[in-house]
Amino acid sequence: MMRQYMEVRRGLPANTLLLFRLGDFYEMFEEDAELGSRLLGITLTQRNGIPMAGIPYHAADTYINKFLEQNQKVAICDQMEPPQPGKIVRRALSRILSPGTTLEDHHLDSRHHHFILALNWHDGALHGAWMDLTTAEFQIGSENRVADLTPVLSSLAPREIVVPEVGYLNWSNADQMGNEYALLAQLFENRPVTEVPDYHFDPISGGQTVLDALKVLSLEGFGVEKDHPALGAAGALVTYATENLCARPENLTSLKLYRSQENLLLDPTTLSNLEVFRSASGARDGSLLDALDATVTAAGARLLEGYLAGPDTNRNEIERRQNVVGEFLESPGFAAELHDYLKCVRDLQRIVGRLQNRIRNPRELGAIRDTLRQIPFVFEILSAFDCPAVQALQARLLEFPHLRKRLDEALDEDLPSLLHEGGYIRDGYDSELDRLRSLTRENKTWIANLERKEQTRTGIRNLRIRYNTAFGYFIQITKSNLHLVPENYIRRQTMVNAERFYTEELKAREGEILNAEEKSIAREEELFRDLVAAILKDAPELVTTARALAEIDLFVGWSKLAREWDYCRPEVTGESALEIKQGRHPVVEQMMRKERFGLAGTHAFVPNDAYLDGSTEQIALITGPNMAGKSTYIRQVALIVLMAHIGCWAPAKSCRIGTVDRIFSRVGATDELARGNSTFMVEMNETANIINNATSSSLIILDEIGRGTSTYDGLSIAWAVVEHLHGNGDSGPRTLFATHYHELTQLERQLPRVRNYRVSVKEWNDEIIFVRQVVKGSADKSYGIQVARLAGLPPSVISRAKDILAKLEADDSSHNLLRKRLNRIKHAEESGESLSQLEMF
Ligand code: ADP
């Protein structure tokens, strides 16, 4: 057996731990045992000097999950035949599980995609291929600039990255890449990286590997040229998946070419600033994704995630989605009914993918049957709509009447999750199975009768006939009754409190019973395989249908959202004007209502207008005290633009959105509490990235840029950035710039496309009242720097700070701003006036 073990072990790729099936356990040996016991926190034992650690077969999934969570790859070696006395069982590697290639339900988050990415740098360009093996989504892309490919890659949040083994992060020209290199490093951060031999990335053989996997003769149908440079990465992915599945992935059917110019790009920093997939705390809760998710199926939730990862700039597609949402919004009754049916729809895409890749269990066939039962209802409701977009969606739904009938007839209502214990095919479906089952039933009755007969004959009332796998059927007699045992009982085993016996009669029958049972299970498995074959015949159509169902789910969800929160349909145009009337922040608005005990109508989010236009009102400078609502305002504009691009309706009275190629969002360093001490450097790096990559179709959201350094440094940088974004031409990227540097508002007079706005506040009885309204003009007051006093610093510190300030000011006569502030404080103290809270801000 150890020889068998060594053979399998030798063939494994590096950093892979082997789980070797031994009876009811998966065992690890030697170094694997040491590593495994440490990662899982289980006991390490020894046998003949060999370190061993084992996990029970039935609980293996939980342990395997723990490995994958710690980015540990595991190879599974299974028993390929039932154990027989005196013979070593045949074993073979059945698959290798890695964080990016696992398919099992237990290892996946049903509402998230599960991407694996392969990446290489070749001929001065970055090439990527990414695949969700669970749903067979497969895409490639090549870009000369890293900044054009990393946005989509970070949005996909790959679970694992495959790279050529020659130092992937020492890309030969890392120095020249400079800023771009930092973007890559960000993508790789905290992700497991698997290195594979360089030649796996060869584009020529990669092209062939992809053709074979997709079972096609040419990639032209997918719009991919046969020598596309990203086919190297695609080939490397297919090879890696094949190695891990121990067979070619059977569910891949298409390849899509990613073109950055067809998408609205959001780089990783923007995604996190705008809290698109995760809120600042790292949770899904509080993110845009969560706020827009009113789906009832896992596939619907994943589709939303996919839309947000690759927002479209194709207006036809945007309008198609908007049209469907609009139809559902107008017919809330039908929409609600659709969701009721969709609630019973299961994850067809992933289930079919598992069946294709040989992971099979009866319960999942039941899930397909349950889903097929819903389709006619969904189909019927869609017929009521007189809208081409809905009809096109309906046309993608197929009903599979034959398959459904067959599954209905074949499968029991309640199904087990294990295949090899039988008990899932309906009585009456197959006469052979019925015959075997009735034999088994008869035998069981025979055993029950025998038990009663023996109880009477021996007078032992607690005599029992039992079964176990090691000894088969036996008669169990407690110790106190042993003197009553008849002569024809033959002793089989002695227990603490009882003895076990058999009789010739029982033994003869046992063979027959086991035989019938075995045959009946084998027959069920045969029928199961036929059902799987029937399903797989329809696999492509099932997957198309599943995608259509996911869209219906998402659009119904959006229509509910639009109704509940009074969203409008954005008018998406090819012009540069961006006009929002009474816009709201989709997430803050929802949170505010939740905080107010979920009472509708009691939320108090103050709506605001916005207008930007690249050639007239290009840059909006927003001033106002801390806490006034500047950040919320500029983010809400970005989020509304993003929502418009995914086809969702938006939180506003009306909006007209000129398509955007990129959204950049940066937050000044001091707001980024969690990012260590080089924050200013990071901020400047990111600002450089915007300046290098923004085009006149971009949207830029800058929040307190330049705050991470001394006042005058910061002000100068902020000033220069605004000047640069404005440029000398006649248009530039649409920009919202929130700042507390009042000096910047002078720019309105110097640069024709800059506009000043302020978030107004009111003073009342020395108190500051935030009215959260954005109006034209600059803030009319310099709001003091006395936050320290507000925060409860002792008076001695405050007064010492003032002295220092006075001294600094005397040293540098150019510090007018500081002097003004100090004078204001002095004046207040001398005249006995108490400083308003407003000024302290
Ligand atoms: P600033 O960036 O000016 O410091 P924020 O945008 O962080 O201010 O907003 C401060 C607080 O005000 C936030 O807690 C937010 O929930 C609330 N807020 C912001 N804008 C609005 C609004 N339009 N309506 C209601 N509350 C708002």
mmCIF file of C-alpha atoms in Angstrom, residues 8-281:
data_model
loop_
_atom_site.group_PDB
_atom_site.id
_atom_site.type_symbol
_atom_site.label_atom_id
_atom_site.label_comp_id
_atom_site.label_asym_id
_atom_site.label_seq_id
_atom_site.Cartn_x
_atom_site.Cartn_y
_atom_site.Cartn_z
ATOM 1 C CA VAL A 8 0.785 8.683 -6.541
ATOM 2 C CA ARG A 9 2.828 11.068 -4.391
ATOM 3 C CA ARG A 10 5.660 11.207 -6.883
ATOM 4 C CA GLY A 11 3.422 12.333 -9.735
ATOM 5 C CA LEU A 12 1.986 15.359 -7.910
ATOM 6 C CA PRO A 13 2.826 18.990 -8.652
ATOM 7 C CA ALA A 14 4.767 20.952 -6.034
ATOM 8 C CA ASN A 15 3.057 22.290 -2.896
ATOM 9 C CA THR A 16 0.269 19.762 -3.119
ATOM 10 C CA LEU A 17 -0.761 17.750 -0.131
ATOM 11 C CA LEU A 18 -1.997 14.203 -0.684
ATOM 12 C CA LEU A 19 -5.112 12.811 1.002
ATOM 13 C CA PHE A 20 -4.938 9.039 0.645
ATOM 14 C CA ARG A 21 -8.140 7.056 1.174
ATOM 15 C CA LEU A 22 -7.774 4.264 3.710
ATOM 16 C CA GLY A 23 -11.104 2.726 4.691
ATOM 17 C CA ASP A 24 -13.153 5.332 6.475
ATOM 18 C CA PHE A 25 -10.337 7.884 6.520
ATOM 19 C CA TYR A 26 -8.258 10.081 4.303
ATOM 20 C CA GLU A 27 -4.714 9.708 5.617
ATOM 21 C CA MET A 28 -1.725 11.988 5.215
ATOM 22 C CA PHE A 29 1.806 10.689 5.633
ATOM 23 C CA GLU A 30 5.237 12.081 6.394
ATOM 24 C CA GLU A 31 5.675 15.819 5.627
ATOM 25 C CA ASP A 32 2.085 16.058 4.423
ATOM 26 C CA ALA A 33 0.952 14.753 7.808
ATOM 27 C CA GLU A 34 3.059 17.323 9.617
ATOM 28 C CA LEU A 35 1.842 20.216 7.488
ATOM 29 C CA GLY A 36 -1.749 18.966 7.376
ATOM 30 C CA SER A 37 -2.058 18.452 11.111
ATOM 31 C CA ARG A 38 -0.734 21.956 11.661
ATOM 32 C CA LEU A 39 -3.097 23.580 9.141
ATOM 33 C CA LEU A 40 -6.127 21.687 10.429
ATOM 34 C CA GLY A 41 -5.194 21.615 14.088
ATOM 35 C CA ILE A 42 -5.531 17.813 14.305
ATOM 36 C CA THR A 43 -3.399 15.198 16.043
ATOM 37 C CA LEU A 44 -0.219 13.934 14.464
ATOM 38 C CA THR A 45 0.428 10.246 15.157
ATOM 39 C CA GLN A 46 3.088 7.747 14.157
ATOM 40 C CA ARG A 47 3.054 4.230 12.830
ATOM 41 C CA ASN A 48 6.274 2.288 12.266
ATOM 42 C CA GLY A 49 8.079 5.603 12.614
ATOM 43 C CA ILE A 50 6.026 7.233 9.833
ATOM 44 C CA PRO A 51 4.167 10.414 10.835
ATOM 45 C CA MET A 52 0.454 10.140 10.032
ATOM 46 C CA ALA A 53 -2.645 12.282 10.354
ATOM 47 C CA GLY A 54 -6.129 11.388 9.192
ATOM 48 C CA ILE A 55 -9.512 12.959 8.610
ATOM 49 C CA PRO A 56 -12.777 11.005 8.536
ATOM 50 C CA TYR A 57 -14.052 10.405 5.023
ATOM 51 C CA HIS A 58 -17.559 11.600 5.842
ATOM 52 C CA ALA A 59 -16.368 14.946 7.197
ATOM 53 C CA ALA A 60 -13.720 15.444 4.535
ATOM 54 C CA ASP A 61 -15.405 18.457 2.931
ATOM 55 C CA THR A 62 -15.115 20.568 6.046
ATOM 56 C CA TYR A 63 -11.413 19.802 6.337
ATOM 57 C CA ILE A 64 -10.757 20.320 2.646
ATOM 58 C CA ASN A 65 -12.429 23.702 2.914
ATOM 59 C CA LYS A 66 -10.038 24.612 5.673
ATOM 60 C CA PHE A 67 -7.123 23.710 3.441
ATOM 61 C CA LEU A 68 -8.469 25.757 0.544
ATOM 62 C CA GLU A 69 -9.143 28.733 2.777
ATOM 63 C CA GLN A 70 -5.472 28.630 3.723
ATOM 64 C CA ASN A 71 -4.597 28.436 0.031
ATOM 65 C CA GLN A 72 -3.339 24.863 0.349
ATOM 66 C CA LYS A 73 -3.804 22.601 -2.648
ATOM 67 C CA VAL A 74 -4.927 19.041 -1.939
ATOM 68 C CA ALA A 75 -4.826 15.953 -4.100
ATOM 69 C CA ILE A 76 -7.445 13.296 -3.452
ATOM 70 C CA CYS A 77 -6.517 9.671 -3.953
ATOM 71 C CA ASP A 78 -9.594 7.434 -3.800
ATOM 72 C CA GLN A 79 -10.335 3.722 -3.679
ATOM 73 C CA MET A 80 -11.400 2.702 -7.136
ATOM 74 C CA GLU A 81 -13.104 -0.604 -6.175
ATOM 75 C CA PRO A 82 -14.902 -2.056 -3.158
ATOM 76 C CA PRO A 83 -12.455 -3.496 -0.617
ATOM 77 C CA GLN A 84 -12.065 -7.284 -0.689
ATOM 78 C CA PRO A 85 -10.451 -9.413 2.006
ATOM 79 C CA GLY A 86 -6.813 -10.256 1.335
ATOM 80 C CA LYS A 87 -6.424 -7.940 -1.615
ATOM 81 C CA ILE A 88 -5.000 -4.429 -1.844
ATOM 82 C CA VAL A 89 -7.635 -2.072 -3.158
ATOM 83 C CA ARG A 90 -6.853 -0.292 -6.400
ATOM 84 C CA ARG A 91 -6.407 3.433 -5.769
ATOM 85 C CA ALA A 92 -5.938 6.379 -8.096
ATOM 86 C CA LEU A 93 -5.715 10.116 -8.041
ATOM 87 C CA SER A 94 -9.248 11.391 -8.578
ATOM 88 C CA ARG A 95 -8.639 15.131 -8.558
ATOM 89 C CA ILE A 96 -6.548 17.962 -7.221
ATOM 90 C CA LEU A 97 -8.424 20.708 -5.426
ATOM 91 C CA SER A 98 -6.982 24.178 -5.557
ATOM 92 C CA PRO A 99 -8.614 27.434 -4.433
ATOM 93 C CA GLY A 100 -9.424 28.377 -8.023
ATOM 94 C CA THR A 101 -10.422 25.050 -9.553
ATOM 95 C CA THR A 102 -12.668 23.384 -7.024
ATOM 96 C CA LEU A 103 -16.201 22.683 -8.212
ATOM 97 C CA GLU A 104 -17.841 21.172 -5.157
ATOM 98 C CA ASP A 105 -20.800 22.992 -3.771
ATOM 99 C CA HIS A 106 -19.359 22.992 -0.245
ATOM 100 C CA HIS A 107 -16.267 24.878 -1.333
ATOM 101 C CA LEU A 108 -18.085 27.639 -3.197
ATOM 102 C CA ASP A 109 -19.977 30.730 -2.223
ATOM 103 C CA SER A 110 -23.167 30.379 -4.236
ATOM 104 C CA ARG A 111 -23.655 34.134 -4.685
ATOM 105 C CA HIS A 112 -20.114 34.785 -5.897
ATOM 106 C CA HIS A 113 -18.240 33.959 -9.044
ATOM 107 C CA HIS A 114 -15.231 31.744 -8.617
ATOM 108 C CA PHE A 115 -12.595 32.913 -11.043
ATOM 109 C CA ILE A 116 -9.123 31.654 -11.722
ATOM 110 C CA LEU A 117 -6.799 33.914 -13.669
ATOM 111 C CA ALA A 118 -3.701 33.238 -15.763
ATOM 112 C CA LEU A 119 -1.466 36.182 -16.508
ATOM 113 C CA ASN A 120 1.740 36.784 -18.421
ATOM 114 C CA TRP A 121 3.745 39.677 -19.704
ATOM 115 C CA HIS A 122 4.975 39.188 -23.225
ATOM 116 C CA ASP A 123 6.124 41.444 -26.057
ATOM 117 C CA GLY A 124 5.415 44.601 -24.116
ATOM 118 C CA ALA A 125 1.828 43.735 -23.279
ATOM 119 C CA LEU A 126 -0.110 42.112 -20.485
ATOM 120 C CA HIS A 127 -2.120 39.035 -21.421
ATOM 121 C CA GLY A 128 -4.778 37.494 -19.272
ATOM 122 C CA ALA A 129 -7.237 34.619 -19.400
ATOM 123 C CA TRP A 130 -9.855 34.063 -16.752
ATOM 124 C CA MET A 131 -12.331 31.319 -16.212
ATOM 125 C CA ASP A 132 -15.044 30.421 -13.752
ATOM 126 C CA LEU A 133 -14.833 26.681 -14.032
ATOM 127 C CA THR A 134 -18.080 26.287 -12.103
ATOM 128 C CA THR A 135 -20.107 28.159 -14.723
ATOM 129 C CA ALA A 136 -17.789 27.842 -17.731
ATOM 130 C CA GLU A 137 -17.334 31.569 -18.247
ATOM 131 C CA PHE A 138 -14.069 31.941 -20.114
ATOM 132 C CA GLN A 139 -12.481 35.176 -21.328
ATOM 133 C CA ILE A 140 -9.197 36.492 -22.621
ATOM 134 C CA GLY A 141 -7.756 39.950 -23.042
ATOM 135 C CA SER A 142 -4.488 41.652 -23.940
ATOM 136 C CA GLU A 143 -3.642 45.252 -23.235
ATOM 137 C CA ASN A 144 -0.498 47.289 -23.739
ATOM 138 C CA ARG A 145 -1.133 49.201 -20.570
ATOM 139 C CA VAL A 146 -1.504 47.380 -17.288
ATOM 140 C CA ALA A 147 -4.030 50.007 -16.209
ATOM 141 C CA ASP A 148 -6.364 48.850 -18.974
ATOM 142 C CA LEU A 149 -6.534 45.240 -17.839
ATOM 143 C CA THR A 150 -6.198 45.376 -14.040
ATOM 144 C CA PRO A 151 -9.587 47.042 -13.447
ATOM 145 C CA VAL A 152 -11.564 44.076 -14.743
ATOM 146 C CA LEU A 153 -9.175 41.607 -13.144
ATOM 147 C CA SER A 154 -9.517 43.129 -9.690
ATOM 148 C CA SER A 155 -13.280 43.329 -10.066
ATOM 149 C CA LEU A 156 -13.394 39.606 -10.736
ATOM 150 C CA ALA A 157 -11.527 38.968 -7.489
ATOM 151 C CA PRO A 158 -9.802 35.803 -8.751
ATOM 152 C CA ARG A 159 -9.365 33.025 -6.193
ATOM 153 C CA GLU A 160 -6.049 31.937 -7.647
ATOM 154 C CA ILE A 161 -3.556 33.309 -10.174
ATOM 155 C CA VAL A 162 -1.491 31.151 -12.515
ATOM 156 C CA VAL A 163 1.757 32.620 -13.842
ATOM 157 C CA PRO A 164 4.813 31.383 -15.748
ATOM 158 C CA GLU A 165 7.398 30.171 -13.289
ATOM 159 C CA VAL A 166 10.189 32.520 -14.307
ATOM 160 C CA GLY A 167 9.761 35.219 -11.654
ATOM 161 C CA TYR A 168 6.342 36.597 -12.408
ATOM 162 C CA LEU A 169 6.826 39.686 -10.280
ATOM 163 C CA ASN A 170 10.333 40.389 -11.528
ATOM 164 C CA TRP A 171 8.952 41.005 -14.957
ATOM 165 C CA SER A 172 12.062 41.870 -16.831
ATOM 166 C CA ASN A 173 11.098 45.476 -17.315
ATOM 167 C CA ALA A 174 9.461 46.136 -13.950
ATOM 168 C CA ASP A 175 11.420 49.357 -13.655
ATOM 169 C CA GLN A 176 10.058 50.748 -16.857
ATOM 170 C CA MET A 177 6.593 49.736 -15.783
ATOM 171 C CA GLY A 178 6.864 51.928 -12.668
ATOM 172 C CA ASN A 179 3.372 52.899 -11.706
ATOM 173 C CA GLU A 180 1.863 50.046 -13.650
ATOM 174 C CA TYR A 181 3.909 47.595 -11.676
ATOM 175 C CA ALA A 182 2.281 48.887 -8.511
ATOM 176 C CA LEU A 183 -1.123 48.115 -10.034
ATOM 177 C CA LEU A 184 -0.075 44.521 -10.634
ATOM 178 C CA ALA A 185 1.298 44.176 -7.139
ATOM 179 C CA GLN A 186 -2.107 45.311 -5.874
ATOM 180 C CA LEU A 187 -3.805 42.607 -7.913
ATOM 181 C CA PHE A 188 -1.538 39.894 -6.542
ATOM 182 C CA GLU A 189 -1.863 41.018 -2.928
ATOM 183 C CA ASN A 190 -3.151 38.202 -0.703
ATOM 184 C CA ARG A 191 -3.972 35.897 -3.596
ATOM 185 C CA PRO A 192 -2.534 32.408 -3.978
ATOM 186 C CA VAL A 193 -0.191 32.262 -6.938
ATOM 187 C CA THR A 194 0.595 29.037 -8.782
ATOM 188 C CA GLU A 195 3.636 28.906 -10.979
ATOM 189 C CA VAL A 196 3.590 26.609 -13.991
ATOM 190 C CA PRO A 197 6.291 25.890 -16.574
ATOM 191 C CA ASP A 198 6.761 28.766 -19.014
ATOM 192 C CA TYR A 199 5.966 26.679 -22.060
ATOM 193 C CA HIS A 200 2.390 26.240 -20.793
ATOM 194 C CA PHE A 201 1.994 29.880 -21.807
ATOM 195 C CA ASP A 202 3.043 29.340 -25.403
ATOM 196 C CA PRO A 203 0.384 31.075 -27.542
ATOM 197 C CA ILE A 204 0.589 28.647 -30.471
ATOM 198 C CA SER A 205 0.081 25.442 -28.533
ATOM 199 C CA GLY A 206 -2.253 27.367 -26.215
ATOM 200 C CA GLY A 207 -4.492 28.060 -29.197
ATOM 201 C CA GLN A 208 -4.643 24.336 -29.970
ATOM 202 C CA THR A 209 -5.350 23.446 -26.324
ATOM 203 C CA VAL A 210 -8.240 25.899 -26.311
ATOM 204 C CA LEU A 211 -9.644 24.547 -29.593
ATOM 205 C CA ASP A 212 -9.558 21.026 -28.156
ATOM 206 C CA ALA A 213 -11.206 22.084 -24.914
ATOM 207 C CA LEU A 214 -13.994 23.938 -26.693
ATOM 208 C CA LYS A 215 -14.282 21.098 -29.224
ATOM 209 C CA VAL A 216 -14.238 23.491 -32.163
ATOM 210 C CA LEU A 217 -12.060 23.848 -35.239
ATOM 211 C CA SER A 218 -11.690 27.596 -35.170
ATOM 212 C CA LEU A 219 -12.042 30.464 -32.747
ATOM 213 C CA GLU A 220 -13.332 32.828 -35.389
ATOM 214 C CA GLY A 221 -16.896 32.301 -34.268
ATOM 215 C CA PHE A 222 -15.913 33.855 -30.951
ATOM 216 C CA GLY A 223 -14.226 36.806 -32.648
ATOM 217 C CA VAL A 224 -10.796 35.622 -31.540
ATOM 218 C CA GLU A 225 -7.937 35.471 -34.020
ATOM 219 C CA LYS A 226 -6.075 32.191 -34.092
ATOM 220 C CA ASP A 227 -2.800 33.799 -33.040
ATOM 221 C CA HIS A 228 -4.189 36.088 -30.393
ATOM 222 C CA PRO A 229 -1.364 36.592 -27.875
ATOM 223 C CA ALA A 230 -3.615 35.914 -24.863
ATOM 224 C CA LEU A 231 -4.197 32.344 -26.074
ATOM 225 C CA GLY A 232 -0.986 31.482 -24.237
ATOM 226 C CA ALA A 233 -2.605 32.372 -20.931
ATOM 227 C CA ALA A 234 -5.843 30.647 -21.994
ATOM 228 C CA GLY A 235 -3.945 27.463 -22.836
ATOM 229 C CA ALA A 236 -2.112 27.589 -19.512
ATOM 230 C CA LEU A 237 -5.464 27.796 -17.717
ATOM 231 C CA VAL A 238 -6.986 24.870 -19.578
ATOM 232 C CA THR A 239 -3.869 22.798 -18.931
ATOM 233 C CA TYR A 240 -3.935 23.656 -15.260
ATOM 234 C CA ALA A 241 -7.648 22.877 -14.966
ATOM 235 C CA THR A 242 -7.109 19.571 -16.786
ATOM 236 C CA GLU A 243 -4.321 18.650 -14.417
ATOM 237 C CA ASN A 244 -6.487 19.411 -11.408
ATOM 238 C CA LEU A 245 -9.635 17.703 -12.623
ATOM 239 C CA CYS A 246 -7.542 14.749 -13.794
ATOM 240 C CA ALA A 247 -9.538 15.064 -17.012
ATOM 241 C CA ARG A 248 -10.279 17.767 -19.514
ATOM 242 C CA PRO A 249 -12.903 20.240 -18.284
ATOM 243 C CA GLU A 250 -16.014 19.177 -20.167
ATOM 244 C CA ASN A 251 -18.215 22.203 -19.635
ATOM 245 C CA LEU A 252 -16.258 24.818 -21.592
ATOM 246 C CA THR A 253 -18.108 25.846 -24.730
ATOM 247 C CA SER A 254 -17.177 29.399 -25.536
ATOM 248 C CA LEU A 255 -14.474 32.006 -25.264
ATOM 249 C CA LYS A 256 -15.060 35.739 -25.069
ATOM 250 C CA LEU A 257 -12.649 38.461 -26.002
ATOM 251 C CA TYR A 258 -12.393 41.250 -23.471
ATOM 252 C CA ARG A 259 -11.949 44.756 -24.866
ATOM 253 C CA SER A 260 -11.325 47.424 -22.296
ATOM 254 C CA GLN A 261 -12.784 50.121 -24.514
ATOM 255 C CA GLU A 262 -16.205 48.439 -24.400
ATOM 256 C CA ASN A 263 -16.310 48.661 -20.643
ATOM 257 C CA LEU A 264 -16.439 51.291 -17.989
ATOM 258 C CA LEU A 265 -13.223 50.706 -16.038
ATOM 259 C CA LEU A 266 -12.914 51.067 -12.291
ATOM 260 C CA ASP A 267 -9.491 50.421 -10.829
ATOM 261 C CA PRO A 268 -9.115 48.665 -7.460
ATOM 262 C CA THR A 269 -8.742 51.887 -5.473
ATOM 263 C CA THR A 270 -11.892 53.294 -7.011
ATOM 264 C CA LEU A 271 -13.770 50.072 -6.319
ATOM 265 C CA SER A 272 -12.844 50.273 -2.690
ATOM 266 C CA ASN A 273 -13.409 54.035 -2.310
ATOM 267 C CA LEU A 274 -16.832 53.755 -3.845
ATOM 268 C CA GLU A 275 -17.483 50.592 -1.807
ATOM 269 C CA VAL A 276 -18.721 48.759 -4.880
ATOM 270 C CA PHE A 277 -18.242 45.112 -3.825
ATOM 271 C CA ARG A 278 -17.336 45.590 -0.181
ATOM 272 C CA SER A 279 -18.029 48.327 2.297
ATOM 273 C CA ALA A 280 -15.187 50.081 4.078
ATOM 274 C CA SER A 281 -15.423 47.470 6.812
#
